[in-house]
Amino acid sequence: MIENKLPKRKPTRWSEIDYSTEGLYFITICTHQRKQTLATIVREGLAPPVIKLTPCGEIAKQQLSLLQARFPNAHVDTHVIMPNHIHLILHLTKAGGASPSPTVSDIICAFKSLTTRSCNQSYHAGKLFQRSFFDHVIRNGQEYVEISKYVAKNPQTWREDSLYCEDNK
């Protein structure tokens, strides 16, 4: 018997959760090699930082807005596009007739694929996102409020963010 020498990948989703059911999901999508290809954070004096989207960041924003048209049971509740990652709260409702219901992975995979394809058609961006994504099932109203605040404050706390790195375009 030939032994497989490839490393085993750990499952990235929680096995006890049905990711096609109604609920709120906090999602983080990182760019490939954490390159700052989606935006820059501009600080001018004492004014709050401003996010300036790159052309690929604009495409990502557009694709986020089109998700609900593609997946009627999916709504992007809030989001922020940062230089090397995107945070969003995805709200899944009961699927109206879709069988089987699309999962969080189906929706995020479609978003990443369509965004990458559009960026490559226009800007030859190459690989845009890292494999997979990070998720957290929001369990109650308090978590929802805390995560919403975190998403909203992300530009102000960019330099303290665990995903922060010096410009590496």
PDB file of C-alpha atoms in Angstrom:
ATOM      1  CA  MET A   1       0.000   0.000   0.000  1.00  0.00           C
ATOM      2  CA  ILE A   2       1.360   3.417  -0.979  1.00  0.00           C
ATOM      3  CA  GLU A   3       1.294   5.917   1.839  1.00  0.00           C
ATOM      4  CA  ASN A   4       0.101   9.409   1.006  1.00  0.00           C
ATOM      5  CA  LYS A   5       2.900  11.868   1.901  1.00  0.00           C
ATOM      6  CA  LEU A   6       0.748  14.968   1.545  1.00  0.00           C
ATOM      7  CA  PRO A   7      -0.109  16.806   4.749  1.00  0.00           C
ATOM      8  CA  LYS A   8      -3.656  16.323   5.996  1.00  0.00           C
ATOM      9  CA  ARG A   9      -5.749  19.456   5.950  1.00  0.00           C
ATOM     10  CA  LYS A  10      -7.771  20.203   9.046  1.00  0.00           C
ATOM     11  CA  PRO A  11     -11.468  20.788   8.390  1.00  0.00           C
ATOM     12  CA  THR A  12     -12.120  24.506   8.205  1.00  0.00           C
ATOM     13  CA  ARG A  13     -15.806  24.448   9.154  1.00  0.00           C
ATOM     14  CA  TRP A  14     -17.431  23.379  12.417  1.00  0.00           C
ATOM     15  CA  SER A  15     -18.823  19.860  11.861  1.00  0.00           C
ATOM     16  CA  GLU A  16     -21.894  20.344  14.109  1.00  0.00           C
ATOM     17  CA  ILE A  17     -23.218  23.329  12.128  1.00  0.00           C
ATOM     18  CA  ASP A  18     -25.357  23.178   9.006  1.00  0.00           C
ATOM     19  CA  TYR A  19     -23.990  26.181   7.128  1.00  0.00           C
ATOM     20  CA  SER A  20     -27.072  26.384   4.924  1.00  0.00           C
ATOM     21  CA  THR A  21     -29.444  27.186   7.797  1.00  0.00           C
ATOM     22  CA  GLU A  22     -30.859  30.504   8.811  1.00  0.00           C
ATOM     23  CA  GLY A  23     -28.430  32.560  10.868  1.00  0.00           C
ATOM     24  CA  LEU A  24     -25.752  35.220  11.052  1.00  0.00           C
ATOM     25  CA  TYR A  25     -22.166  34.422  10.095  1.00  0.00           C
ATOM     26  CA  PHE A  26     -19.093  36.611  10.618  1.00  0.00           C
ATOM     27  CA  ILE A  27     -16.780  36.005   7.658  1.00  0.00           C
ATOM     28  CA  THR A  28     -13.186  37.102   7.018  1.00  0.00           C
ATOM     29  CA  ILE A  29     -11.719  36.643   3.551  1.00  0.00           C
ATOM     30  CA  CYS A  30      -7.975  37.292   3.158  1.00  0.00           C
ATOM     31  CA  THR A  31      -6.111  38.178  -0.008  1.00  0.00           C
ATOM     32  CA  HIS A  32      -3.498  35.844  -1.470  1.00  0.00           C
ATOM     33  CA  GLN A  33      -0.293  36.126   0.589  1.00  0.00           C
ATOM     34  CA  ARG A  34      -2.017  38.972   2.458  1.00  0.00           C
ATOM     35  CA  LYS A  35      -1.068  41.391  -0.323  1.00  0.00           C
ATOM     36  CA  GLN A  36      -2.689  44.791  -0.033  1.00  0.00           C
ATOM     37  CA  THR A  37      -4.585  44.596  -3.312  1.00  0.00           C
ATOM     38  CA  LEU A  38      -8.056  45.766  -2.267  1.00  0.00           C
ATOM     39  CA  ALA A  39      -7.578  49.183  -0.642  1.00  0.00           C
ATOM     40  CA  THR A  40      -5.352  51.633   1.143  1.00  0.00           C
ATOM     41  CA  ILE A  41      -6.057  53.360   4.439  1.00  0.00           C
ATOM     42  CA  VAL A  42      -5.440  57.088   4.183  1.00  0.00           C
ATOM     43  CA  ARG A  43      -4.861  59.154   7.327  1.00  0.00           C
ATOM     44  CA  GLU A  44      -4.859  62.921   7.088  1.00  0.00           C
ATOM     45  CA  GLY A  45      -4.111  64.783  10.296  1.00  0.00           C
ATOM     46  CA  LEU A  46      -6.640  64.192  13.042  1.00  0.00           C
ATOM     47  CA  ALA A  47      -9.428  63.142  10.665  1.00  0.00           C
ATOM     48  CA  PRO A  48     -10.639  59.553  10.853  1.00  0.00           C
ATOM     49  CA  PRO A  49      -8.915  57.193   8.421  1.00  0.00           C
ATOM     50  CA  VAL A  50     -10.530  56.806   5.005  1.00  0.00           C
ATOM     51  CA  ILE A  51     -10.611  53.619   2.933  1.00  0.00           C
ATOM     52  CA  LYS A  52      -9.582  54.187  -0.698  1.00  0.00           C
ATOM     53  CA  LEU A  53     -10.560  51.133  -2.728  1.00  0.00           C
ATOM     54  CA  THR A  54      -8.327  49.953  -5.550  1.00  0.00           C
ATOM     55  CA  PRO A  55      -9.972  48.891  -8.824  1.00  0.00           C
ATOM     56  CA  CYS A  56     -10.073  45.291  -7.513  1.00  0.00           C
ATOM     57  CA  GLY A  57     -11.545  46.576  -4.246  1.00  0.00           C
ATOM     58  CA  GLU A  58     -14.279  48.333  -6.247  1.00  0.00           C
ATOM     59  CA  ILE A  59     -15.014  45.066  -8.052  1.00  0.00           C
ATOM     60  CA  ALA A  60     -15.182  43.244  -4.694  1.00  0.00           C
ATOM     61  CA  LYS A  61     -17.635  45.877  -3.419  1.00  0.00           C
ATOM     62  CA  GLN A  62     -19.777  45.448  -6.522  1.00  0.00           C
ATOM     63  CA  GLN A  63     -19.757  41.640  -6.216  1.00  0.00           C
ATOM     64  CA  LEU A  64     -20.800  41.885  -2.542  1.00  0.00           C
ATOM     65  CA  SER A  65     -23.780  44.012  -3.577  1.00  0.00           C
ATOM     66  CA  LEU A  66     -24.765  41.412  -6.203  1.00  0.00           C
ATOM     67  CA  LEU A  67     -24.746  38.453  -3.792  1.00  0.00           C
ATOM     68  CA  GLN A  68     -28.391  38.822  -2.795  1.00  0.00           C
ATOM     69  CA  ALA A  69     -29.480  38.778  -6.449  1.00  0.00           C
ATOM     70  CA  ARG A  70     -27.569  35.509  -6.952  1.00  0.00           C
ATOM     71  CA  PHE A  71     -28.573  34.018  -3.610  1.00  0.00           C
ATOM     72  CA  PRO A  72     -32.009  35.365  -2.544  1.00  0.00           C
ATOM     73  CA  ASN A  73     -31.609  33.898   0.958  1.00  0.00           C
ATOM     74  CA  ALA A  74     -28.258  35.687   1.533  1.00  0.00           C
ATOM     75  CA  HIS A  75     -27.902  39.278   2.669  1.00  0.00           C
ATOM     76  CA  VAL A  76     -24.652  41.095   3.473  1.00  0.00           C
ATOM     77  CA  ASP A  77     -25.633  42.841   6.677  1.00  0.00           C
ATOM     78  CA  THR A  78     -22.453  44.891   7.073  1.00  0.00           C
ATOM     79  CA  HIS A  79     -18.972  44.758   5.597  1.00  0.00           C
ATOM     80  CA  VAL A  80     -15.630  46.497   5.337  1.00  0.00           C
ATOM     81  CA  ILE A  81     -13.067  46.081   2.582  1.00  0.00           C
ATOM     82  CA  MET A  82      -9.582  46.501   4.013  1.00  0.00           C
ATOM     83  CA  PRO A  83      -6.221  46.465   2.172  1.00  0.00           C
ATOM     84  CA  ASN A  84      -5.684  42.709   2.536  1.00  0.00           C
ATOM     85  CA  HIS A  85      -8.959  41.306   3.844  1.00  0.00           C
ATOM     86  CA  ILE A  86     -12.723  41.675   3.876  1.00  0.00           C
ATOM     87  CA  HIS A  87     -14.916  41.361   6.957  1.00  0.00           C
ATOM     88  CA  LEU A  88     -18.635  40.814   6.524  1.00  0.00           C
ATOM     89  CA  ILE A  89     -21.669  39.646   8.391  1.00  0.00           C
ATOM     90  CA  LEU A  90     -23.664  37.322   6.180  1.00  0.00           C
ATOM     91  CA  HIS A  91     -27.323  36.843   7.090  1.00  0.00           C
ATOM     92  CA  LEU A  92     -28.915  33.678   5.715  1.00  0.00           C
ATOM     93  CA  THR A  93     -32.691  33.419   5.730  1.00  0.00           C
ATOM     94  CA  LYS A  94     -34.911  30.462   4.863  1.00  0.00           C
ATOM     95  CA  ALA A  95     -34.361  29.504   1.254  1.00  0.00           C
ATOM     96  CA  GLY A  96     -37.461  30.071  -0.833  1.00  0.00           C
ATOM     97  CA  GLY A  97     -37.502  26.968  -2.990  1.00  0.00           C
ATOM     98  CA  ALA A  98     -33.773  26.461  -3.549  1.00  0.00           C
ATOM     99  CA  SER A  99     -32.990  22.831  -2.965  1.00  0.00           C
ATOM    100  CA  PRO A 100     -30.524  22.172  -1.578  1.00  0.00           C
ATOM    101  CA  SER A 101     -30.065  25.553   0.069  1.00  0.00           C
ATOM    102  CA  PRO A 102     -26.741  27.197  -0.726  1.00  0.00           C
ATOM    103  CA  THR A 103     -24.229  27.040   2.105  1.00  0.00           C
ATOM    104  CA  VAL A 104     -22.024  29.826   3.411  1.00  0.00           C
ATOM    105  CA  SER A 105     -19.145  28.125   1.553  1.00  0.00           C
ATOM    106  CA  ASP A 106     -21.131  28.106  -1.717  1.00  0.00           C
ATOM    107  CA  ILE A 107     -21.857  31.822  -1.382  1.00  0.00           C
ATOM    108  CA  ILE A 108     -18.308  32.861  -0.428  1.00  0.00           C
ATOM    109  CA  CYS A 109     -16.815  30.615  -3.127  1.00  0.00           C
ATOM    110  CA  ALA A 110     -19.033  32.278  -5.757  1.00  0.00           C
ATOM    111  CA  PHE A 111     -18.085  35.743  -4.480  1.00  0.00           C
ATOM    112  CA  LYS A 112     -14.358  34.983  -4.564  1.00  0.00           C
ATOM    113  CA  SER A 113     -14.530  33.341  -7.982  1.00  0.00           C
ATOM    114  CA  LEU A 114     -16.555  36.111  -9.636  1.00  0.00           C
ATOM    115  CA  THR A 115     -14.433  38.851  -8.067  1.00  0.00           C
ATOM    116  CA  THR A 116     -11.184  37.182  -9.139  1.00  0.00           C
ATOM    117  CA  ARG A 117     -12.477  36.575 -12.676  1.00  0.00           C
ATOM    118  CA  SER A 118     -13.565  40.219 -13.070  1.00  0.00           C
ATOM    119  CA  CYS A 119     -10.266  41.533 -11.676  1.00  0.00           C
ATOM    120  CA  ASN A 120      -8.271  39.285 -13.983  1.00  0.00           C
ATOM    121  CA  GLN A 121     -10.299  40.285 -17.053  1.00  0.00           C
ATOM    122  CA  SER A 122      -9.661  43.961 -16.388  1.00  0.00           C
ATOM    123  CA  TYR A 123      -6.380  44.129 -14.483  1.00  0.00           C
ATOM    124  CA  HIS A 124      -4.587  40.761 -14.792  1.00  0.00           C
ATOM    125  CA  ALA A 125      -4.524  40.599 -10.999  1.00  0.00           C
ATOM    126  CA  GLY A 126      -3.573  36.915 -10.743  1.00  0.00           C
ATOM    127  CA  LYS A 127      -4.601  34.965  -7.671  1.00  0.00           C
ATOM    128  CA  LEU A 128      -6.618  37.401  -5.571  1.00  0.00           C
ATOM    129  CA  PHE A 129      -7.729  35.491  -2.471  1.00  0.00           C
ATOM    130  CA  GLN A 130      -6.207  32.871  -0.212  1.00  0.00           C
ATOM    131  CA  ARG A 131      -7.812  29.462  -0.064  1.00  0.00           C
ATOM    132  CA  SER A 132     -10.879  29.165   2.176  1.00  0.00           C
ATOM    133  CA  PHE A 133     -12.033  31.822   4.672  1.00  0.00           C
ATOM    134  CA  PHE A 134     -12.548  32.310   8.386  1.00  0.00           C
ATOM    135  CA  ASP A 135     -16.030  32.105   9.880  1.00  0.00           C
ATOM    136  CA  HIS A 136     -17.768  32.524  13.208  1.00  0.00           C
ATOM    137  CA  VAL A 137     -21.413  31.678  13.841  1.00  0.00           C
ATOM    138  CA  ILE A 138     -22.992  34.639  15.638  1.00  0.00           C
ATOM    139  CA  ARG A 139     -24.951  33.141  18.502  1.00  0.00           C
ATOM    140  CA  ASN A 140     -26.777  36.069  20.102  1.00  0.00           C
ATOM    141  CA  GLY A 141     -27.545  39.784  19.945  1.00  0.00           C
ATOM    142  CA  GLN A 142     -24.598  40.793  22.119  1.00  0.00           C
ATOM    143  CA  GLU A 143     -22.134  39.026  19.794  1.00  0.00           C
ATOM    144  CA  TYR A 144     -23.824  40.671  16.818  1.00  0.00           C
ATOM    145  CA  VAL A 145     -23.391  44.151  18.341  1.00  0.00           C
ATOM    146  CA  GLU A 146     -19.738  43.509  19.277  1.00  0.00           C
ATOM    147  CA  ILE A 147     -18.847  42.128  15.843  1.00  0.00           C
ATOM    148  CA  SER A 148     -20.681  44.957  14.055  1.00  0.00           C
ATOM    149  CA  LYS A 149     -18.675  47.484  16.085  1.00  0.00           C
ATOM    150  CA  TYR A 150     -15.447  45.608  15.284  1.00  0.00           C
ATOM    151  CA  VAL A 151     -16.227  45.711  11.553  1.00  0.00           C
ATOM    152  CA  ALA A 152     -17.097  49.422  11.676  1.00  0.00           C
ATOM    153  CA  LYS A 153     -13.936  50.309  13.658  1.00  0.00           C
ATOM    154  CA  ASN A 154     -11.580  48.181  11.543  1.00  0.00           C
ATOM    155  CA  PRO A 155     -10.182  51.118   9.505  1.00  0.00           C
ATOM    156  CA  GLN A 156      -9.417  53.091  12.703  1.00  0.00           C
ATOM    157  CA  THR A 157      -7.662  50.135  14.318  1.00  0.00           C
ATOM    158  CA  TRP A 158      -5.894  48.916  11.147  1.00  0.00           C
ATOM    159  CA  ARG A 159      -2.380  49.227  12.546  1.00  0.00           C
ATOM    160  CA  GLU A 160      -3.294  47.146  15.606  1.00  0.00           C
ATOM    161  CA  ASP A 161      -5.146  44.531  13.510  1.00  0.00           C
ATOM    162  CA  SER A 162      -3.768  40.979  13.484  1.00  0.00           C
ATOM    163  CA  LEU A 163      -3.956  41.116   9.661  1.00  0.00           C
ATOM    164  CA  TYR A 164      -1.962  44.364   9.448  1.00  0.00           C
ATOM    165  CA  CYS A 165       1.357  44.284   7.651  1.00  0.00           C
ATOM    166  CA  GLU A 166       3.483  46.897   5.982  1.00  0.00           C
ATOM    167  CA  ASP A 167       2.610  47.611   2.354  1.00  0.00           C
ATOM    168  CA  ASN A 168       3.547  44.500   0.369  1.00  0.00           C
ATOM    169  CA  LYS A 169       2.007  45.036  -3.072  1.00  0.00           C
TER     170      LYS A 169
END
